[in-house]
PDB file of C-alpha atoms and ligand atoms in Angstrom:
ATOM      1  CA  UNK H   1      48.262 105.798  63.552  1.00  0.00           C
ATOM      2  CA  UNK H   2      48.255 109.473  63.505  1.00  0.00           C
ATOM      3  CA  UNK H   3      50.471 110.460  60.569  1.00  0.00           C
ATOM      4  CA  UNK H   4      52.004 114.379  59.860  1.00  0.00           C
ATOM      5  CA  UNK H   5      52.727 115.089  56.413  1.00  0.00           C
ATOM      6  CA  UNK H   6      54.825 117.884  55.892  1.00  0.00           C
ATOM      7  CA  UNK H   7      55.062 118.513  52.400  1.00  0.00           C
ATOM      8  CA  UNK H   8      55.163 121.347  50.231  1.00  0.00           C
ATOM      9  CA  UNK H   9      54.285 119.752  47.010  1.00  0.00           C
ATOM     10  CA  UNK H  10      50.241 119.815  46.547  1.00  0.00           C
ATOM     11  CA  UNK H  11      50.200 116.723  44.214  1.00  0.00           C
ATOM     12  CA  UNK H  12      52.468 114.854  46.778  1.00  0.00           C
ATOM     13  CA  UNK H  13      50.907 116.205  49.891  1.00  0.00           C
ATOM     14  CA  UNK H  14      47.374 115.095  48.362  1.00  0.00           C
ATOM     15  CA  UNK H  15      48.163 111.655  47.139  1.00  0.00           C
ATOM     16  CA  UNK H  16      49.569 111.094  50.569  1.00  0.00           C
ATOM     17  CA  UNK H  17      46.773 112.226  52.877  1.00  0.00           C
ATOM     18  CA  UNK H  18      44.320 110.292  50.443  1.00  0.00           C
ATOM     19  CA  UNK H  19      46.005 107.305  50.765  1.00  0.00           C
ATOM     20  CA  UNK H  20      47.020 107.424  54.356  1.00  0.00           C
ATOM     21  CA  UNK H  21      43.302 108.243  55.257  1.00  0.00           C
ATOM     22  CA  UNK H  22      42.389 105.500  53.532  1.00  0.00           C
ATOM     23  CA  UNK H  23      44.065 103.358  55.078  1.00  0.00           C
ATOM     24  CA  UNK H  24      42.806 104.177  58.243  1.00  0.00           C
ATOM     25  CA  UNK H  25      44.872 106.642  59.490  1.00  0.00           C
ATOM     26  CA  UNK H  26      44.439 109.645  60.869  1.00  0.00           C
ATOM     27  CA  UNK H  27      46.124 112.147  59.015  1.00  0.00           C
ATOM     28  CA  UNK H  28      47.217 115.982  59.023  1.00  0.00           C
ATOM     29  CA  UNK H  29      49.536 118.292  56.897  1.00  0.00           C
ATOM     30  CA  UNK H  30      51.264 121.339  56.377  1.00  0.00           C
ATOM     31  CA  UNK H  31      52.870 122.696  53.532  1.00  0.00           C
ATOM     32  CA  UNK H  32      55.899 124.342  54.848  1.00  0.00           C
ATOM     33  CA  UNK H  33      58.551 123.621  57.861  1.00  0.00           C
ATOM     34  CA  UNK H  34      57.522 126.420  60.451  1.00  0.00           C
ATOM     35  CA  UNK H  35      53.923 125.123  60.593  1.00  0.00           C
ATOM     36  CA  UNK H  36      54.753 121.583  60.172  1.00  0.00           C
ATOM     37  CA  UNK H  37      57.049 121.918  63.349  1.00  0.00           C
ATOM     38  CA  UNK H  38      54.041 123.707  65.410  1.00  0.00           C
ATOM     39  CA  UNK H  39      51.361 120.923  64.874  1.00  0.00           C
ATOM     40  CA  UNK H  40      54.499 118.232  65.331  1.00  0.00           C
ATOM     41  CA  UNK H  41      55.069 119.945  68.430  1.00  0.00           C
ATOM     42  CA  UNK H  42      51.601 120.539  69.861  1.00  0.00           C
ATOM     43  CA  UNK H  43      50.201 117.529  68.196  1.00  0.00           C
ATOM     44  CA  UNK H  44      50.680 114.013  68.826  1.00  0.00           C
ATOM     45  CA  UNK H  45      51.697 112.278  66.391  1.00  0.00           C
ATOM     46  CA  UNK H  46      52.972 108.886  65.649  1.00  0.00           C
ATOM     47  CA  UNK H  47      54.899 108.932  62.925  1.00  0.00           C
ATOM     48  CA  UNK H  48      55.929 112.243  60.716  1.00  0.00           C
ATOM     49  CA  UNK H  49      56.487 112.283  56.769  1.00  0.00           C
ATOM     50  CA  UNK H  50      58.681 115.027  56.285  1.00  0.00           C
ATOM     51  CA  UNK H  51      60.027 116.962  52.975  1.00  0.00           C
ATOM     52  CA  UNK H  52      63.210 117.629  52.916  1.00  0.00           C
ATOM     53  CA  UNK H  53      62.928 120.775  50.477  1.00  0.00           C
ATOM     54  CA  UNK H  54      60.858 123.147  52.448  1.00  0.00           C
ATOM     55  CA  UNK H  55      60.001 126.901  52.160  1.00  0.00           C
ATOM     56  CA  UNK H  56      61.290 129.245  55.432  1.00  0.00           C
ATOM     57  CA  UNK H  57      62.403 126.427  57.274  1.00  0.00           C
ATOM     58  CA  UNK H  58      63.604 123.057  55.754  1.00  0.00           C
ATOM     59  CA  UNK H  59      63.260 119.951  56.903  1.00  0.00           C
ATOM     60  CA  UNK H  60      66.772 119.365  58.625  1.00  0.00           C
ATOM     61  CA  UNK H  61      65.925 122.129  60.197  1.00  0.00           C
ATOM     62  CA  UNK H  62      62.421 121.239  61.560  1.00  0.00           C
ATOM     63  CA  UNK H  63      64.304 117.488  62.388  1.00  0.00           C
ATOM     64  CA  UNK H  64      66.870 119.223  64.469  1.00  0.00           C
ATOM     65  CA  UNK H  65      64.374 121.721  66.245  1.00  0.00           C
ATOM     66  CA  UNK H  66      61.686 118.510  66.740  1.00  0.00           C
ATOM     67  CA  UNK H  67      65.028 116.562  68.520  1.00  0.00           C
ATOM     68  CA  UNK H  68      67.471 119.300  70.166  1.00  0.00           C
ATOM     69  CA  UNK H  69      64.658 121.701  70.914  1.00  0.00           C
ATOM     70  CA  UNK H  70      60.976 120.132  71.365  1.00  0.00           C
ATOM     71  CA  UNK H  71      62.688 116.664  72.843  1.00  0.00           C
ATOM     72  CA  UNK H  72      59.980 115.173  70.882  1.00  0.00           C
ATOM     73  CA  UNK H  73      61.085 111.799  69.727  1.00  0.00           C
ATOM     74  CA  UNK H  74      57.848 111.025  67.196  1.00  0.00           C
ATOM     75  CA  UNK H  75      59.569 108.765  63.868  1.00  0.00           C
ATOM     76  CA  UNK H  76      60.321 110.521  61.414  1.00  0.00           C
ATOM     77  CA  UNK H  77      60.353 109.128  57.836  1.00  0.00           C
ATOM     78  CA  UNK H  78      62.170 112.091  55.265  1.00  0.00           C
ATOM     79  CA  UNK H  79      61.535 112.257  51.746  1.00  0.00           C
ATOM     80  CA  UNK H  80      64.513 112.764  49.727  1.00  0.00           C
ATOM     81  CA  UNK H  81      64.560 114.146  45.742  1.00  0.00           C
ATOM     82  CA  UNK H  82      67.358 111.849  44.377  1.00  0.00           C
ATOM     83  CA  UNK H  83      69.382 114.644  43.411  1.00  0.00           C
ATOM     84  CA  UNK H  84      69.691 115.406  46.516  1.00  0.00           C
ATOM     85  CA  UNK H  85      70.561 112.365  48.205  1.00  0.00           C
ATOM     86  CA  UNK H  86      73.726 112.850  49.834  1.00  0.00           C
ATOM     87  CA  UNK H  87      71.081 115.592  51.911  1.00  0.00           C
ATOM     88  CA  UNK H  88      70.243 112.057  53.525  1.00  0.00           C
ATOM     89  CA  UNK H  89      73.227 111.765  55.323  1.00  0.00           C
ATOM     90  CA  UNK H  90      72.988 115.349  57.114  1.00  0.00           C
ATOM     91  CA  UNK H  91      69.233 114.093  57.845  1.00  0.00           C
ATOM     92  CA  UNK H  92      70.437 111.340  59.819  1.00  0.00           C
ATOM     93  CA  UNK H  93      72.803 112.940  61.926  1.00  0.00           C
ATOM     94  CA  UNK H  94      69.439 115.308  62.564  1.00  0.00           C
ATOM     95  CA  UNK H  95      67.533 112.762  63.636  1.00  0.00           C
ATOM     96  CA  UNK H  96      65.604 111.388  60.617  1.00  0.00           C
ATOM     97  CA  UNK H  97      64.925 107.365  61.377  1.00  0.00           C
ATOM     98  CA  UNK H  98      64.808 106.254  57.798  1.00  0.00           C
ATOM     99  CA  UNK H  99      64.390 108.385  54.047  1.00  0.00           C
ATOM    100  CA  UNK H 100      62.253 107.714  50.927  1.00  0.00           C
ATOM    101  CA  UNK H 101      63.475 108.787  47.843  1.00  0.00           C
ATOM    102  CA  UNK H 102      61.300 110.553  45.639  1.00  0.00           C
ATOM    103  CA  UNK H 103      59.372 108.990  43.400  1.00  0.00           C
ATOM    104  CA  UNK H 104      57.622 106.650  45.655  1.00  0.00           C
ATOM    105  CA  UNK H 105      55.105 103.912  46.372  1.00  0.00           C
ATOM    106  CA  UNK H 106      52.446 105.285  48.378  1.00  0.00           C
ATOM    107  CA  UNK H 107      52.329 101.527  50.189  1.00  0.00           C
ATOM    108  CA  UNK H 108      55.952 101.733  51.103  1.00  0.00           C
ATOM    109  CA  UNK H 109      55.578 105.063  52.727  1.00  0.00           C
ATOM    110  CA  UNK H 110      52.750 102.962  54.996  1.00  0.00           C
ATOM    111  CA  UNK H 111      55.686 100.220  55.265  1.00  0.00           C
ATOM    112  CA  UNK H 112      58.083 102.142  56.528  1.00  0.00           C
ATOM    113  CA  UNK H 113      55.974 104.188  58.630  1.00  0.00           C
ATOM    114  CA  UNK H 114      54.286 101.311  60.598  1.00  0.00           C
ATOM    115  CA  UNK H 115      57.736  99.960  61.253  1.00  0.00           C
ATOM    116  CA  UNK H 116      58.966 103.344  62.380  1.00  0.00           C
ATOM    117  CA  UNK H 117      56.154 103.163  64.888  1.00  0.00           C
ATOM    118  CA  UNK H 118      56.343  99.799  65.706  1.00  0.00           C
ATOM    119  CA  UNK H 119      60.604 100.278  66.631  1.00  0.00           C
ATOM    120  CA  UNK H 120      59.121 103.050  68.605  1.00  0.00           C
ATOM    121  CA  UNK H 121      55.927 101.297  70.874  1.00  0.00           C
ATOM    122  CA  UNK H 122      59.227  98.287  71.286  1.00  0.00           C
ATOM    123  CA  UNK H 123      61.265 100.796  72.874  1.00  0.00           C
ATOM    124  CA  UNK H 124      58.211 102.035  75.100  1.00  0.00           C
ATOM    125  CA  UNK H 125      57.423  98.796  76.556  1.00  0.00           C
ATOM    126  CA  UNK H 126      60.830  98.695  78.070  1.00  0.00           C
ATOM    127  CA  UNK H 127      60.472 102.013  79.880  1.00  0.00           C
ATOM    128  CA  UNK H 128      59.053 102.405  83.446  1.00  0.00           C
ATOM    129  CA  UNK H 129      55.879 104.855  83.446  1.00  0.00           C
ATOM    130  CA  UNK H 130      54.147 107.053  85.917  1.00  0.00           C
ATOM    131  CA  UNK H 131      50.653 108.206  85.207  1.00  0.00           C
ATOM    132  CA  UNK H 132      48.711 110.174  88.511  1.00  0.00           C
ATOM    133  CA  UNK H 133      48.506 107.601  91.214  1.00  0.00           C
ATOM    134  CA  UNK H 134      49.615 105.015  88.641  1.00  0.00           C
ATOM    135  CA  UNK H 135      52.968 103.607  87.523  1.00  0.00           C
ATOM    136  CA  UNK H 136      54.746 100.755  85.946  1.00  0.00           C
ATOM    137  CA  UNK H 137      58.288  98.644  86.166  1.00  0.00           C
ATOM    138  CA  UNK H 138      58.967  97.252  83.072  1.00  0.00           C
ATOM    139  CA  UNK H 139      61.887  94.974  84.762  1.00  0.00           C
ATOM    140  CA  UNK H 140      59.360  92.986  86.893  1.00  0.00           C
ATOM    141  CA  UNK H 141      56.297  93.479  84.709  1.00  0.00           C
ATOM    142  CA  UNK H 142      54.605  95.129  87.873  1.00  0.00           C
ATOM    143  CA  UNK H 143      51.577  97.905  88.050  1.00  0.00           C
ATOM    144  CA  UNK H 144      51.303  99.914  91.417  1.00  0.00           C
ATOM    145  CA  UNK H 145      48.050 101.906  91.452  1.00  0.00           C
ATOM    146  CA  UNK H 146      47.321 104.182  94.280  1.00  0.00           C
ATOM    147  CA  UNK H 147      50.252 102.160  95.912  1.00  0.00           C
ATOM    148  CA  UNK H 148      48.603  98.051  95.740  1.00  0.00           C
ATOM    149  CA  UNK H 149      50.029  95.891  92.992  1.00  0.00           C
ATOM    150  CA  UNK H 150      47.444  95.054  90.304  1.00  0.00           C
ATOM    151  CA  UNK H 151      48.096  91.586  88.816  1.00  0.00           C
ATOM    152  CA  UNK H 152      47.342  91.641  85.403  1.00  0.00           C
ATOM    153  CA  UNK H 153      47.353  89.335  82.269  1.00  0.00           C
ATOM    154  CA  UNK H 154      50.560  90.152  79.601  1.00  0.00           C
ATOM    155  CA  UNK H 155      47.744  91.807  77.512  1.00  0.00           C
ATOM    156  CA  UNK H 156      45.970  93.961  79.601  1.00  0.00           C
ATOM    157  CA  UNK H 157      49.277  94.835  81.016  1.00  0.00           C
ATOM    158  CA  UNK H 158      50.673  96.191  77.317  1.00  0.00           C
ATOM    159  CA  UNK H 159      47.007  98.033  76.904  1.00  0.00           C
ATOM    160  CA  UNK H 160      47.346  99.682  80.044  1.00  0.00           C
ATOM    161  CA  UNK H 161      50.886 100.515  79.509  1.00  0.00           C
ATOM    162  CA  UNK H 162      49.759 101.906  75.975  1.00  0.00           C
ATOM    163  CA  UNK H 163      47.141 104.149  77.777  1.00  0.00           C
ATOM    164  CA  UNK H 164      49.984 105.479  80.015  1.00  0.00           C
ATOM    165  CA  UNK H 165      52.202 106.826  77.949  1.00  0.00           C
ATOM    166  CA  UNK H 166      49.788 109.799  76.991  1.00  0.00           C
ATOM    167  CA  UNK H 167      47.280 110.088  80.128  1.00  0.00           C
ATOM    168  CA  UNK H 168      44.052 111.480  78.864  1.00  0.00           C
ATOM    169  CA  UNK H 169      45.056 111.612  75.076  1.00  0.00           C
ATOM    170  CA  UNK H 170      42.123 109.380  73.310  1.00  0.00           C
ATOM    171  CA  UNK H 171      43.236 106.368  71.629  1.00  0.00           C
ATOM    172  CA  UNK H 172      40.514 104.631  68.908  1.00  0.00           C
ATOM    173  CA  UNK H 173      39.814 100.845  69.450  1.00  0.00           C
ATOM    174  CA  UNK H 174      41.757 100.537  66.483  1.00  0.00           C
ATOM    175  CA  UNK H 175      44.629 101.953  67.826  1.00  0.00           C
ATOM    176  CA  UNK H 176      44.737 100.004  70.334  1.00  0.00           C
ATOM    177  CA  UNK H 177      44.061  96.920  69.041  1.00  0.00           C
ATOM    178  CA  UNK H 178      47.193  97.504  65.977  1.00  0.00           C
ATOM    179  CA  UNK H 179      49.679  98.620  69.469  1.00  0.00           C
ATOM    180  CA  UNK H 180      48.509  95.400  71.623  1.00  0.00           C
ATOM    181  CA  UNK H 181      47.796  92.642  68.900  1.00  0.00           C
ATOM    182  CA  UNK H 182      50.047  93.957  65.945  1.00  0.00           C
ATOM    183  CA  UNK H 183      48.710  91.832  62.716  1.00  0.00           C
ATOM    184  CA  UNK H 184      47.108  89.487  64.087  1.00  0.00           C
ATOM    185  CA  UNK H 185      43.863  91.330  63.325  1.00  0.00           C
ATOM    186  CA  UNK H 186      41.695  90.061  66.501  1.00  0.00           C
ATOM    187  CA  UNK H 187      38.139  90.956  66.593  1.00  0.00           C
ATOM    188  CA  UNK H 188      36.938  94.317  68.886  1.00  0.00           C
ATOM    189  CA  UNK H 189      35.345  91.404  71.792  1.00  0.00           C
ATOM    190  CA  UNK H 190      38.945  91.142  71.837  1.00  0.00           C
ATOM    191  CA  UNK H 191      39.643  94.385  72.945  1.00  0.00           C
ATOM    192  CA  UNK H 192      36.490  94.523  74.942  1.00  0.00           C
ATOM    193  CA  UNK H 193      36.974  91.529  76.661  1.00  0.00           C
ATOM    194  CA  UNK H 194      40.477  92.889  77.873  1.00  0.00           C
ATOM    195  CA  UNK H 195      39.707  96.417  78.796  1.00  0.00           C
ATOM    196  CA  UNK H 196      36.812  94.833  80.891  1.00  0.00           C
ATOM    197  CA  UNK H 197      39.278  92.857  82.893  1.00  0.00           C
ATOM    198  CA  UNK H 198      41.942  95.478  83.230  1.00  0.00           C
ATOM    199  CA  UNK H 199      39.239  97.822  84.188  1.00  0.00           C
ATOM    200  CA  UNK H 200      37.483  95.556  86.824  1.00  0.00           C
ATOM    201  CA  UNK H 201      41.162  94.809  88.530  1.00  0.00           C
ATOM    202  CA  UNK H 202      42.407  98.492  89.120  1.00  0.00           C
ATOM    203  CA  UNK H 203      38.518  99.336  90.063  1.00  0.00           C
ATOM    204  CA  UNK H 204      39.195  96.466  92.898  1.00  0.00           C
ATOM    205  CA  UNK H 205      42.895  97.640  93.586  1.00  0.00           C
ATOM    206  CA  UNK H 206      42.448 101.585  93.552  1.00  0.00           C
ATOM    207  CA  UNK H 207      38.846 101.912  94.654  1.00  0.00           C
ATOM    208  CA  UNK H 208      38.159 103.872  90.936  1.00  0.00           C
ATOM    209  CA  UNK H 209      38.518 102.889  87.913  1.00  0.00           C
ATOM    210  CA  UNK H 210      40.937 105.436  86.117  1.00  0.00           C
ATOM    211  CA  UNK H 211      40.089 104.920  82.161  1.00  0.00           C
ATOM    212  CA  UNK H 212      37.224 106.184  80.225  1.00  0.00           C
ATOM    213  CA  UNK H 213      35.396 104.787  77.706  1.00  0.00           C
ATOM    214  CA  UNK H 214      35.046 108.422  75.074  1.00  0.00           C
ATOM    215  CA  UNK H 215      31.373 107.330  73.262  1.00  0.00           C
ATOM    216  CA  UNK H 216      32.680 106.480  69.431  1.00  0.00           C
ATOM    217  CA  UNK H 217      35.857 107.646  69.829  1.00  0.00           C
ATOM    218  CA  UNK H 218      37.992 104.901  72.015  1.00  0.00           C
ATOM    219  CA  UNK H 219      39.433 105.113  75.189  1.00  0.00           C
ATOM    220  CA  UNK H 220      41.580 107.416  77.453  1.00  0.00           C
ATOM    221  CA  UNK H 221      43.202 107.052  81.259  1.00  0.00           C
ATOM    222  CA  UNK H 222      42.493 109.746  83.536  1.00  0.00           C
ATOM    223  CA  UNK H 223      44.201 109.050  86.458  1.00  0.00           C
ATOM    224  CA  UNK H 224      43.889 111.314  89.718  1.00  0.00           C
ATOM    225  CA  UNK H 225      47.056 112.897  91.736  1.00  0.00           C
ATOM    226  CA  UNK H 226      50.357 112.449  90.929  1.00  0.00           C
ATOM    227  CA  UNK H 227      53.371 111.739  93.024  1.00  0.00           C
TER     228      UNK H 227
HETATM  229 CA1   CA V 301      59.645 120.119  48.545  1.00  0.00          CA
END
């Protein structure tokens, strides 16, 4: 995943980013609300760990703003002191998707944010998407690129549907593989094996194929026109 820590807390704001990073994640951070808003903004993220005590702007604030202003809908996970707590409540009705309360276990921040994102990708798959010359009905499980239906195996279909819902944003093998097989830890043939046949049947349907494979870095969809 790619995790935003806003935090203004050094120790806190270090412990996290080692730990996160060490997990695998890719991880960035700011140490007070206006700047953590920018990168949450121009970034993308998929999940955000966010302070609620913040200099200039705190983090109701940069909750609202991210919602009401940015319509960015990235999970937010707050982090609550516990004598603040009933703050919780008025970061809820901001948009906040679930609180920590300070002190916490480093692995149940990575808990709560994987199920944060995994709520989210759920709520994804049930949306239609448009991508270029490329789109997607989630009712009848149907691709249309450059206006032929591609028939496509239920995996291929959730990779490509991954892909699509940020067109020429990178996504790491490893990304991939966590959004399309969850836990079940399959091996990177896997993944190969898949993104060979998704590629081969929109090369056959759409005369191009519309993803690239970005040398060490994973894969993106680049799909041409629009509508
Ligand atoms: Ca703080």
């Amino acid at each position: 995943m790619r995790i935003l820590i806003i935090e203004d807390d050094p120790a806190i704001a270090a412990n996290l980013y080692d730990f996160l990073e060490a997990q695998g994640h890719v991880v960035d951070a700011a140490a007070d609300g206006v700047t953590g808003l920018h990168l949450a903004v121009t970034g993308q993220f998929d999940a955000i760990v966010l302070d609620l005590g913040l200099p200039g702007m705190d983090g109701v604030t940069v909750c609202r703003k991210l919602r009401d202003d940015a319509h960015d809908d990235t999970p937010v996970l707050m982090l609550t002191a516990r004598d603040t707590l009933d703050d919780k409540l008025e970061g809820f009705a901001r948009g906040a998707d679930d609180y920590l309360v300070k002190p916490f276990a480093l692995k149940e921040v990575e808990a709560r944010l994987t199920a944060l994102h995994k709520r989210r990708a759920g709520r994804v798959t049930s949306r239609a998407l448009a991508a270029g010359d490329l789109t997607f009905d989630p009712a009848s499980l149907t691709t249309c690129f450059r206006g032929k239906d591609v028939r496509l195996p239920p995996k291929c279909i959730r990779l490509l549907q991954v892909l699509m819902t940020q067109p020429n944003r990178v996504f790491s093998r490893q990304e991939l593989e966590t959004e399309v097989w969850g836990q079940e830890q399959e091996t990177s043939d896997t993944l190969r094996s898949h993104m060979h046949v998704l590629r081969r049947e929109l090369a056959q349907a759409g005369g191009y194929d519309p993803i690239e494979n970005v040398h060490g870095l994973g894969y993106r969809l680049v799909p041409r026109g629009g509508d």
